[in-house]
Amino acid sequence: MTIGGTVPNIKIDLYSDWIEILRGLLHAGGFKTNPKDTQFEVAVKYFNLKLREITPEPRTIYKTKAFSYDAKYQKAIDEIERKAATGKSLMPHLSKFFLDLNYNDSLLNDWGLHHLHLSTKIGSGGFTERTGPLLFAHVLPGAFYMVAVLPHGSWTNRQLLEEMLANWPQLLARHELRGIAGVEHDITEKEHAQLRKGHVQAILQLSDKKVYTSIGGGVATDGTNIRVVMAHDRWATYIWDIEKAVKANFNIWQGSLPPGRKFINPPTFKLILDAKNIPVVLEVGSKCIYRFN
């Protein structure tokens, strides 16, 4: 867009630049976006993918006191632990739906739990062979909480939350609905599954008689995790603030260009990533780069 007034006409649309950066990152990772996607939809797909992946980084391993499993899965459990502890990729153990940019993981969105397949044999698409029992884990920066090994389909099994409550109550504390004495109707697992399918956030009363909700961040009516939308909003606000700063500082920058450099006409500013993947602003003609905190 072109901005006039006290600032000479300049070309700048950092939000659009940012969306194209996200689209490029998705393509570089082997994911294709739909050309008809709106800018917001591109950002949602990117942040939803980041939410569903387990970023490779070293994590401390925690297990529930009652953690148990069939001995035939020992090798797979050991491999997952090793990968989580040393920062190796756990993607091969994740659902194959990971490759679908349109997929919303309802368990992750509701309870903040990943499920991992218990095999060490790589099958099609770079994923391990699928298994009946699954490892359910709560993953945070620097921490990998191994909650339970339960059969495939245990998506609304409240044992998962009860194990978290018994072993790491601090993980649930921030999701407590304080001031509520209880729930009138304690929903069944089947009812919970129906609510999830309809993108309705359930309210649950656990064995400590406290009421909890939105443990995984909560869901919007289209099934998108609220944390994904908030991530877009935070970054968009940051990008728009940078654009305001460019406009506010343009005259100062133009008057202090290094010798031999000049802005093109009209001055054109683009958002790019530097060598450390930090967003910076490039003026196309002068090749000057401007950084912001």
Short mmCIF file of the C-alpha atoms (twelve columns), coordinates in Angstrom:
data_MODEL
# 
_entry.id   MODEL 
# 
loop_
_atom_site.group_PDB 
_atom_site.id 
_atom_site.type_symbol 
_atom_site.label_atom_id 
_atom_site.label_alt_id 
_atom_site.label_comp_id 
_atom_site.label_asym_id 
_atom_site.label_seq_id 
_atom_site.Cartn_x 
_atom_site.Cartn_y 
_atom_site.Cartn_z 
_atom_site.pdbx_PDB_model_num 
ATOM 1   C CA . MET A 1   0.000   0.000   0.000  1 
ATOM 2   C CA . THR A 2   1.066   3.590   -0.531 1 
ATOM 3   C CA . ILE A 3   1.312   6.003   2.361  1 
ATOM 4   C CA . GLY A 4   1.258   9.767   1.809  1 
ATOM 5   C CA . GLY A 5   0.934   12.800  4.047  1 
ATOM 6   C CA . THR A 6   3.972   14.094  5.891  1 
ATOM 7   C CA . VAL A 7   5.879   10.983  4.857  1 
ATOM 8   C CA . PRO A 8   6.792   10.732  1.140  1 
ATOM 9   C CA . ASN A 9   5.040   7.911   -0.691 1 
ATOM 10  C CA . ILE A 10  6.496   4.569   0.308  1 
ATOM 11  C CA . LYS A 11  5.565   1.007   -0.521 1 
ATOM 12  C CA . ILE A 12  5.123   -1.193  2.517  1 
ATOM 13  C CA . ASP A 13  2.908   -4.108  3.504  1 
ATOM 14  C CA . LEU A 14  4.798   -6.051  6.145  1 
ATOM 15  C CA . TYR A 15  1.828   -8.228  7.105  1 
ATOM 16  C CA . SER A 16  1.597   -9.601  3.556  1 
ATOM 17  C CA . ASP A 17  5.369   -10.128 3.562  1 
ATOM 18  C CA . TRP A 18  5.043   -12.048 6.841  1 
ATOM 19  C CA . ILE A 19  2.317   -14.295 5.442  1 
ATOM 20  C CA . GLU A 20  4.519   -15.109 2.453  1 
ATOM 21  C CA . ILE A 21  7.364   -15.938 4.832  1 
ATOM 22  C CA . LEU A 22  5.084   -18.389 6.661  1 
ATOM 23  C CA . ARG A 23  3.936   -19.857 3.353  1 
ATOM 24  C CA . GLY A 24  7.590   -20.286 2.340  1 
ATOM 25  C CA . LEU A 25  8.427   -22.017 5.625  1 
ATOM 26  C CA . LEU A 26  5.568   -24.445 5.087  1 
ATOM 27  C CA . HIS A 27  6.686   -25.181 1.533  1 
ATOM 28  C CA . ALA A 28  10.286  -25.661 2.693  1 
ATOM 29  C CA . GLY A 29  9.011   -28.265 5.156  1 
ATOM 30  C CA . GLY A 30  7.273   -30.165 2.381  1 
ATOM 31  C CA . PHE A 31  3.770   -28.819 3.048  1 
ATOM 32  C CA . LYS A 32  1.638   -27.358 0.277  1 
ATOM 33  C CA . THR A 33  -0.772  -24.502 0.866  1 
ATOM 34  C CA . ASN A 34  -3.873  -23.775 -1.155 1 
ATOM 35  C CA . PRO A 35  -3.453  -20.670 -3.351 1 
ATOM 36  C CA . LYS A 36  -7.039  -19.771 -2.405 1 
ATOM 37  C CA . ASP A 37  -6.192  -19.658 1.320  1 
ATOM 38  C CA . THR A 38  -6.683  -16.259 2.897  1 
ATOM 39  C CA . GLN A 39  -3.726  -14.687 4.659  1 
ATOM 40  C CA . PHE A 40  -5.256  -15.566 8.017  1 
ATOM 41  C CA . GLU A 41  -5.759  -19.180 6.931  1 
ATOM 42  C CA . VAL A 42  -2.090  -19.488 5.940  1 
ATOM 43  C CA . ALA A 43  -1.031  -18.226 9.380  1 
ATOM 44  C CA . VAL A 44  -3.479  -20.563 11.137 1 
ATOM 45  C CA . LYS A 45  -2.136  -23.559 9.232  1 
ATOM 46  C CA . TYR A 46  1.418   -22.620 10.116 1 
ATOM 47  C CA . PHE A 47  0.787   -22.131 13.838 1 
ATOM 48  C CA . ASN A 48  -1.453  -25.199 14.026 1 
ATOM 49  C CA . LEU A 49  1.365   -27.262 12.534 1 
ATOM 50  C CA . LYS A 50  3.818   -25.806 15.079 1 
ATOM 51  C CA . LEU A 51  1.382   -26.689 17.864 1 
ATOM 52  C CA . ARG A 52  1.005   -30.286 16.681 1 
ATOM 53  C CA . GLU A 53  4.703   -30.961 16.211 1 
ATOM 54  C CA . ILE A 54  7.031   -31.765 19.074 1 
ATOM 55  C CA . THR A 55  9.924   -29.405 18.485 1 
ATOM 56  C CA . PRO A 56  13.218  -31.299 18.755 1 
ATOM 57  C CA . GLU A 57  14.930  -30.046 21.898 1 
ATOM 58  C CA . PRO A 58  16.364  -31.774 24.984 1 
ATOM 59  C CA . ARG A 59  13.696  -32.363 27.607 1 
ATOM 60  C CA . THR A 60  13.657  -33.749 31.127 1 
ATOM 61  C CA . ILE A 61  11.623  -36.964 31.288 1 
ATOM 62  C CA . TYR A 62  8.869   -37.354 33.882 1 
ATOM 63  C CA . LYS A 63  6.740   -40.454 34.425 1 
ATOM 64  C CA . THR A 64  3.661   -41.034 36.525 1 
ATOM 65  C CA . LYS A 65  4.096   -43.298 39.528 1 
ATOM 66  C CA . ALA A 66  1.690   -45.802 37.989 1 
ATOM 67  C CA . PHE A 67  3.283   -45.728 34.538 1 
ATOM 68  C CA . SER A 68  3.180   -49.240 33.079 1 
ATOM 69  C CA . TYR A 69  3.037   -51.029 29.737 1 
ATOM 70  C CA . ASP A 70  3.424   -54.407 28.064 1 
ATOM 71  C CA . ALA A 71  7.078   -55.468 28.066 1 
ATOM 72  C CA . LYS A 72  7.013   -55.956 24.280 1 
ATOM 73  C CA . TYR A 73  6.903   -52.159 23.906 1 
ATOM 74  C CA . GLN A 74  10.019  -51.630 26.034 1 
ATOM 75  C CA . LYS A 75  12.257  -50.937 23.051 1 
ATOM 76  C CA . ALA A 76  9.861   -48.315 21.664 1 
ATOM 77  C CA . ILE A 77  9.441   -46.659 25.063 1 
ATOM 78  C CA . ASP A 78  13.218  -46.520 25.469 1 
ATOM 79  C CA . GLU A 79  13.609  -45.000 22.012 1 
ATOM 80  C CA . ILE A 80  10.985  -42.316 22.654 1 
ATOM 81  C CA . GLU A 81  12.608  -41.477 25.985 1 
ATOM 82  C CA . ARG A 82  16.040  -41.231 24.364 1 
ATOM 83  C CA . LYS A 83  14.788  -39.005 21.574 1 
ATOM 84  C CA . ALA A 84  12.904  -36.747 23.961 1 
ATOM 85  C CA . ALA A 85  15.879  -36.458 26.320 1 
ATOM 86  C CA . THR A 86  18.438  -35.732 23.598 1 
ATOM 87  C CA . GLY A 87  16.342  -33.495 21.370 1 
ATOM 88  C CA . LYS A 88  15.845  -35.898 18.472 1 
ATOM 89  C CA . SER A 89  12.756  -35.754 16.255 1 
ATOM 90  C CA . LEU A 90  9.713   -37.622 17.515 1 
ATOM 91  C CA . MET A 91  7.714   -37.007 14.348 1 
ATOM 92  C CA . PRO A 92  7.932   -40.667 13.179 1 
ATOM 93  C CA . HIS A 93  5.902   -41.679 16.249 1 
ATOM 94  C CA . LEU A 94  3.156   -39.094 15.708 1 
ATOM 95  C CA . SER A 95  -0.118  -39.512 13.869 1 
ATOM 96  C CA . LYS A 96  0.086   -39.533 10.071 1 
ATOM 97  C CA . PHE A 97  -2.474  -36.731 10.191 1 
ATOM 98  C CA . PHE A 98  0.499   -34.563 11.069 1 
ATOM 99  C CA . LEU A 99  1.039   -34.160 7.321  1 
ATOM 100 C CA . ASP A 100 -2.439  -32.679 6.854  1 
ATOM 101 C CA . LEU A 101 -2.335  -28.904 7.290  1 
ATOM 102 C CA . ASN A 102 -6.114  -28.863 7.737  1 
ATOM 103 C CA . TYR A 103 -6.087  -31.352 10.618 1 
ATOM 104 C CA . ASN A 104 -7.075  -30.259 14.111 1 
ATOM 105 C CA . ASP A 105 -5.955  -32.658 16.858 1 
ATOM 106 C CA . SER A 106 -8.975  -32.609 19.153 1 
ATOM 107 C CA . LEU A 107 -7.206  -34.439 21.999 1 
ATOM 108 C CA . LEU A 108 -4.300  -32.022 21.908 1 
ATOM 109 C CA . ASN A 109 -6.623  -29.028 21.666 1 
ATOM 110 C CA . ASP A 110 -8.797  -30.207 24.558 1 
ATOM 111 C CA . TRP A 111 -6.372  -31.835 26.998 1 
ATOM 112 C CA . GLY A 112 -2.945  -30.810 25.737 1 
ATOM 113 C CA . LEU A 113 -1.864  -34.405 25.136 1 
ATOM 114 C CA . HIS A 114 0.114   -35.849 22.237 1 
ATOM 115 C CA . HIS A 115 -0.236  -39.517 21.377 1 
ATOM 116 C CA . LEU A 116 2.746   -41.477 20.087 1 
ATOM 117 C CA . HIS A 117 2.899   -44.897 18.450 1 
ATOM 118 C CA . LEU A 118 5.007   -47.550 20.166 1 
ATOM 119 C CA . SER A 119 7.111   -48.990 17.362 1 
ATOM 120 C CA . THR A 120 10.717  -48.603 16.256 1 
ATOM 121 C CA . LYS A 121 10.149  -49.958 12.754 1 
ATOM 122 C CA . ILE A 122 9.795   -47.241 10.117 1 
ATOM 123 C CA . GLY A 123 6.935   -47.785 7.709  1 
ATOM 124 C CA . SER A 124 5.446   -45.692 4.921  1 
ATOM 125 C CA . GLY A 125 5.945   -41.942 4.821  1 
ATOM 126 C CA . GLY A 126 8.736   -42.008 7.371  1 
ATOM 127 C CA . PHE A 127 6.402   -42.909 10.230 1 
ATOM 128 C CA . THR A 128 6.810   -45.850 12.564 1 
ATOM 129 C CA . GLU A 129 4.404   -48.729 12.216 1 
ATOM 130 C CA . ARG A 130 1.059   -47.999 13.833 1 
ATOM 131 C CA . THR A 131 0.303   -49.673 17.166 1 
ATOM 132 C CA . GLY A 132 -2.810  -50.392 19.225 1 
ATOM 133 C CA . PRO A 133 -1.467  -49.079 22.534 1 
ATOM 134 C CA . LEU A 134 -0.294  -45.473 22.477 1 
ATOM 135 C CA . LEU A 135 1.871   -43.340 24.694 1 
ATOM 136 C CA . PHE A 136 0.006   -40.253 25.865 1 
ATOM 137 C CA . ALA A 137 2.351   -37.415 26.748 1 
ATOM 138 C CA . HIS A 138 2.131   -33.785 27.824 1 
ATOM 139 C CA . VAL A 139 4.977   -31.839 26.235 1 
ATOM 140 C CA . LEU A 140 6.327   -28.483 27.346 1 
ATOM 141 C CA . PRO A 141 9.591   -26.648 26.610 1 
ATOM 142 C CA . GLY A 142 12.236  -28.589 28.503 1 
ATOM 143 C CA . ALA A 143 9.830   -31.219 29.845 1 
ATOM 144 C CA . PHE A 144 8.315   -34.463 28.546 1 
ATOM 145 C CA . TYR A 145 5.583   -35.879 30.804 1 
ATOM 146 C CA . MET A 146 4.815   -39.539 30.099 1 
ATOM 147 C CA . VAL A 147 1.258   -39.855 31.359 1 
ATOM 148 C CA . ALA A 148 0.100   -43.341 30.404 1 
ATOM 149 C CA . VAL A 149 0.091   -46.110 27.830 1 
ATOM 150 C CA . LEU A 150 -3.518  -46.824 26.873 1 
ATOM 151 C CA . PRO A 151 -5.342  -48.450 23.958 1 
ATOM 152 C CA . HIS A 152 -5.871  -46.561 20.715 1 
ATOM 153 C CA . GLY A 153 -9.153  -44.702 20.995 1 
ATOM 154 C CA . SER A 154 -8.746  -43.643 24.639 1 
ATOM 155 C CA . TRP A 155 -9.295  -40.055 23.523 1 
ATOM 156 C CA . THR A 156 -11.725 -39.153 26.310 1 
ATOM 157 C CA . ASN A 157 -10.484 -41.578 28.977 1 
ATOM 158 C CA . ARG A 158 -10.443 -39.413 32.092 1 
ATOM 159 C CA . GLN A 159 -7.704  -41.604 33.584 1 
ATOM 160 C CA . LEU A 160 -5.294  -39.446 31.586 1 
ATOM 161 C CA . LEU A 161 -6.292  -36.299 33.481 1 
ATOM 162 C CA . GLU A 162 -6.472  -38.136 36.787 1 
ATOM 163 C CA . GLU A 163 -2.886  -39.345 36.328 1 
ATOM 164 C CA . MET A 164 -1.757  -35.782 35.619 1 
ATOM 165 C CA . LEU A 165 -3.659  -34.555 38.671 1 
ATOM 166 C CA . ALA A 166 -2.156  -37.223 40.943 1 
ATOM 167 C CA . ASN A 167 1.411   -36.678 39.772 1 
ATOM 168 C CA . TRP A 168 1.686   -33.080 38.561 1 
ATOM 169 C CA . PRO A 169 -1.275  -31.076 39.889 1 
ATOM 170 C CA . GLN A 170 0.530   -27.856 38.960 1 
ATOM 171 C CA . LEU A 171 -0.033  -28.678 35.293 1 
ATOM 172 C CA . LEU A 172 -3.789  -28.490 35.777 1 
ATOM 173 C CA . ALA A 173 -3.963  -25.727 38.384 1 
ATOM 174 C CA . ARG A 174 -4.003  -22.860 35.873 1 
ATOM 175 C CA . HIS A 175 -6.993  -24.429 34.126 1 
ATOM 176 C CA . GLU A 176 -9.166  -24.665 37.240 1 
ATOM 177 C CA . LEU A 177 -12.451 -22.777 37.147 1 
ATOM 178 C CA . ARG A 178 -12.230 -21.187 40.564 1 
ATOM 179 C CA . GLY A 179 -15.398 -20.333 42.449 1 
ATOM 180 C CA . ILE A 180 -17.392 -23.186 40.907 1 
ATOM 181 C CA . ALA A 181 -18.524 -25.770 43.443 1 
ATOM 182 C CA . GLY A 182 -19.151 -28.518 40.919 1 
ATOM 183 C CA . VAL A 183 -20.964 -29.594 37.765 1 
ATOM 184 C CA . GLU A 184 -24.644 -30.527 37.650 1 
ATOM 185 C CA . HIS A 185 -24.077 -33.292 35.107 1 
ATOM 186 C CA . ASP A 186 -20.836 -35.256 34.937 1 
ATOM 187 C CA . ILE A 187 -20.600 -36.086 31.231 1 
ATOM 188 C CA . THR A 188 -19.764 -39.576 30.017 1 
ATOM 189 C CA . GLU A 189 -16.856 -40.354 27.730 1 
ATOM 190 C CA . LYS A 190 -19.303 -40.774 24.842 1 
ATOM 191 C CA . GLU A 191 -20.878 -37.398 25.550 1 
ATOM 192 C CA . HIS A 192 -17.434 -35.844 25.779 1 
ATOM 193 C CA . ALA A 193 -16.504 -37.262 22.386 1 
ATOM 194 C CA . GLN A 194 -19.678 -35.783 20.902 1 
ATOM 195 C CA . LEU A 195 -18.855 -32.380 22.385 1 
ATOM 196 C CA . ARG A 196 -15.360 -32.537 20.907 1 
ATOM 197 C CA . LYS A 197 -16.770 -33.452 17.519 1 
ATOM 198 C CA . GLY A 198 -18.962 -30.346 17.700 1 
ATOM 199 C CA . HIS A 199 -16.018 -28.181 18.789 1 
ATOM 200 C CA . VAL A 200 -17.609 -27.537 22.171 1 
ATOM 201 C CA . GLN A 201 -15.286 -27.137 25.151 1 
ATOM 202 C CA . ALA A 202 -16.156 -29.535 27.978 1 
ATOM 203 C CA . ILE A 203 -16.094 -28.663 31.670 1 
ATOM 204 C CA . LEU A 204 -14.934 -31.534 33.874 1 
ATOM 205 C CA . GLN A 205 -14.931 -32.212 37.598 1 
ATOM 206 C CA . LEU A 206 -12.048 -34.463 38.650 1 
ATOM 207 C CA . SER A 207 -11.491 -36.553 41.758 1 
ATOM 208 C CA . ASP A 208 -10.220 -33.549 43.727 1 
ATOM 209 C CA . LYS A 209 -13.754 -32.083 43.303 1 
ATOM 210 C CA . LYS A 210 -12.329 -29.141 41.383 1 
ATOM 211 C CA . VAL A 211 -13.606 -28.114 37.958 1 
ATOM 212 C CA . TYR A 212 -11.280 -27.765 34.955 1 
ATOM 213 C CA . THR A 213 -11.514 -26.711 31.321 1 
ATOM 214 C CA . SER A 214 -9.433  -25.731 28.287 1 
ATOM 215 C CA . ILE A 215 -6.377  -27.676 29.437 1 
ATOM 216 C CA . GLY A 216 -5.091  -27.811 25.859 1 
ATOM 217 C CA . GLY A 217 -5.865  -24.171 25.156 1 
ATOM 218 C CA . GLY A 218 -9.514  -24.400 24.142 1 
ATOM 219 C CA . VAL A 219 -11.138 -24.528 20.722 1 
ATOM 220 C CA . ALA A 220 -12.877 -22.055 18.454 1 
ATOM 221 C CA . THR A 221 -16.154 -23.014 16.761 1 
ATOM 222 C CA . ASP A 222 -14.275 -24.212 13.660 1 
ATOM 223 C CA . GLY A 223 -12.117 -26.576 15.727 1 
ATOM 224 C CA . THR A 224 -8.997  -24.392 15.690 1 
ATOM 225 C CA . ASN A 225 -7.044  -24.208 18.929 1 
ATOM 226 C CA . ILE A 226 -7.450  -20.806 20.577 1 
ATOM 227 C CA . ARG A 227 -3.681  -20.730 21.134 1 
ATOM 228 C CA . VAL A 228 -3.206  -20.844 17.357 1 
ATOM 229 C CA . VAL A 229 -5.443  -17.810 16.879 1 
ATOM 230 C CA . MET A 230 -3.693  -15.979 19.707 1 
ATOM 231 C CA . ALA A 231 -0.291  -16.739 18.165 1 
ATOM 232 C CA . HIS A 232 -1.442  -15.138 14.923 1 
ATOM 233 C CA . ASP A 233 -2.800  -12.117 16.765 1 
ATOM 234 C CA . ARG A 234 0.402   -11.591 18.776 1 
ATOM 235 C CA . TRP A 235 2.620   -11.794 15.709 1 
ATOM 236 C CA . ALA A 236 0.308   -9.670  13.563 1 
ATOM 237 C CA . THR A 237 0.297   -6.943  16.210 1 
ATOM 238 C CA . TYR A 238 4.096   -7.097  16.369 1 
ATOM 239 C CA . ILE A 239 4.363   -6.809  12.565 1 
ATOM 240 C CA . TRP A 240 1.946   -3.879  12.435 1 
ATOM 241 C CA . ASP A 241 3.915   -2.129  15.195 1 
ATOM 242 C CA . ILE A 242 7.076   -2.536  13.115 1 
ATOM 243 C CA . GLU A 243 5.311   -1.000  10.131 1 
ATOM 244 C CA . LYS A 244 4.281   1.977   12.250 1 
ATOM 245 C CA . ALA A 245 7.900   2.375   13.372 1 
ATOM 246 C CA . VAL A 246 9.105   2.352   9.753  1 
ATOM 247 C CA . LYS A 247 6.713   5.177   8.900  1 
ATOM 248 C CA . ALA A 248 7.659   7.124   12.015 1 
ATOM 249 C CA . ASN A 249 11.400  6.830   11.349 1 
ATOM 250 C CA . PHE A 250 11.450  7.129   7.569  1 
ATOM 251 C CA . ASN A 251 12.632  10.751  7.367  1 
ATOM 252 C CA . ILE A 252 15.404  10.112  9.896  1 
ATOM 253 C CA . TRP A 253 16.595  7.038   8.001  1 
ATOM 254 C CA . GLN A 254 16.518  8.819   4.666  1 
ATOM 255 C CA . GLY A 255 18.678  11.618  6.057  1 
ATOM 256 C CA . SER A 256 21.284  9.280   7.511  1 
ATOM 257 C CA . LEU A 257 21.914  6.763   4.729  1 
ATOM 258 C CA . PRO A 258 25.490  5.462   4.381  1 
ATOM 259 C CA . PRO A 259 27.507  7.061   1.558  1 
ATOM 260 C CA . GLY A 260 26.642  5.649   -1.851 1 
ATOM 261 C CA . ARG A 261 23.278  4.287   -0.812 1 
ATOM 262 C CA . LYS A 262 19.857  5.678   -1.594 1 
ATOM 263 C CA . PHE A 263 16.229  4.636   -1.440 1 
ATOM 264 C CA . ILE A 264 14.541  3.707   -4.701 1 
ATOM 265 C CA . ASN A 265 11.542  5.716   -5.845 1 
ATOM 266 C CA . PRO A 266 9.200   5.042   -4.247 1 
ATOM 267 C CA . PRO A 267 11.092  3.723   -1.210 1 
ATOM 268 C CA . THR A 268 10.112  0.088   -0.791 1 
ATOM 269 C CA . PHE A 269 10.290  -1.795  2.485  1 
ATOM 270 C CA . LYS A 270 10.020  -5.579  2.822  1 
ATOM 271 C CA . LEU A 271 9.913   -7.880  5.832  1 
ATOM 272 C CA . ILE A 272 12.517  -10.654 5.588  1 
ATOM 273 C CA . LEU A 273 14.208  -13.152 7.900  1 
ATOM 274 C CA . ASP A 274 17.846  -12.712 8.809  1 
ATOM 275 C CA . ALA A 275 20.366  -15.543 9.189  1 
ATOM 276 C CA . LYS A 276 18.928  -16.336 12.632 1 
ATOM 277 C CA . ASN A 277 15.329  -16.326 11.344 1 
ATOM 278 C CA . ILE A 278 14.609  -13.035 13.092 1 
ATOM 279 C CA . PRO A 279 12.234  -10.678 11.212 1 
ATOM 280 C CA . VAL A 280 13.988  -7.546  9.945  1 
ATOM 281 C CA . VAL A 281 13.004  -4.836  7.466  1 
ATOM 282 C CA . LEU A 282 14.880  -4.387  4.186  1 
ATOM 283 C CA . GLU A 283 14.689  -1.254  2.049  1 
ATOM 284 C CA . VAL A 284 14.964  -2.734  -1.413 1 
ATOM 285 C CA . GLY A 285 16.915  0.036   -3.170 1 
ATOM 286 C CA . SER A 286 19.523  0.874   -0.537 1 
ATOM 287 C CA . LYS A 287 19.791  -2.699  0.776  1 
ATOM 288 C CA . CYS A 288 19.695  -1.195  4.265  1 
ATOM 289 C CA . ILE A 289 18.385  -3.509  6.962  1 
ATOM 290 C CA . TYR A 290 16.533  -2.206  10.006 1 
ATOM 291 C CA . ARG A 291 16.139  -4.239  13.168 1 
ATOM 292 C CA . PHE A 292 13.509  -3.971  15.870 1 
ATOM 293 C CA . ASN A 293 13.318  -5.401  19.370 1 
# 
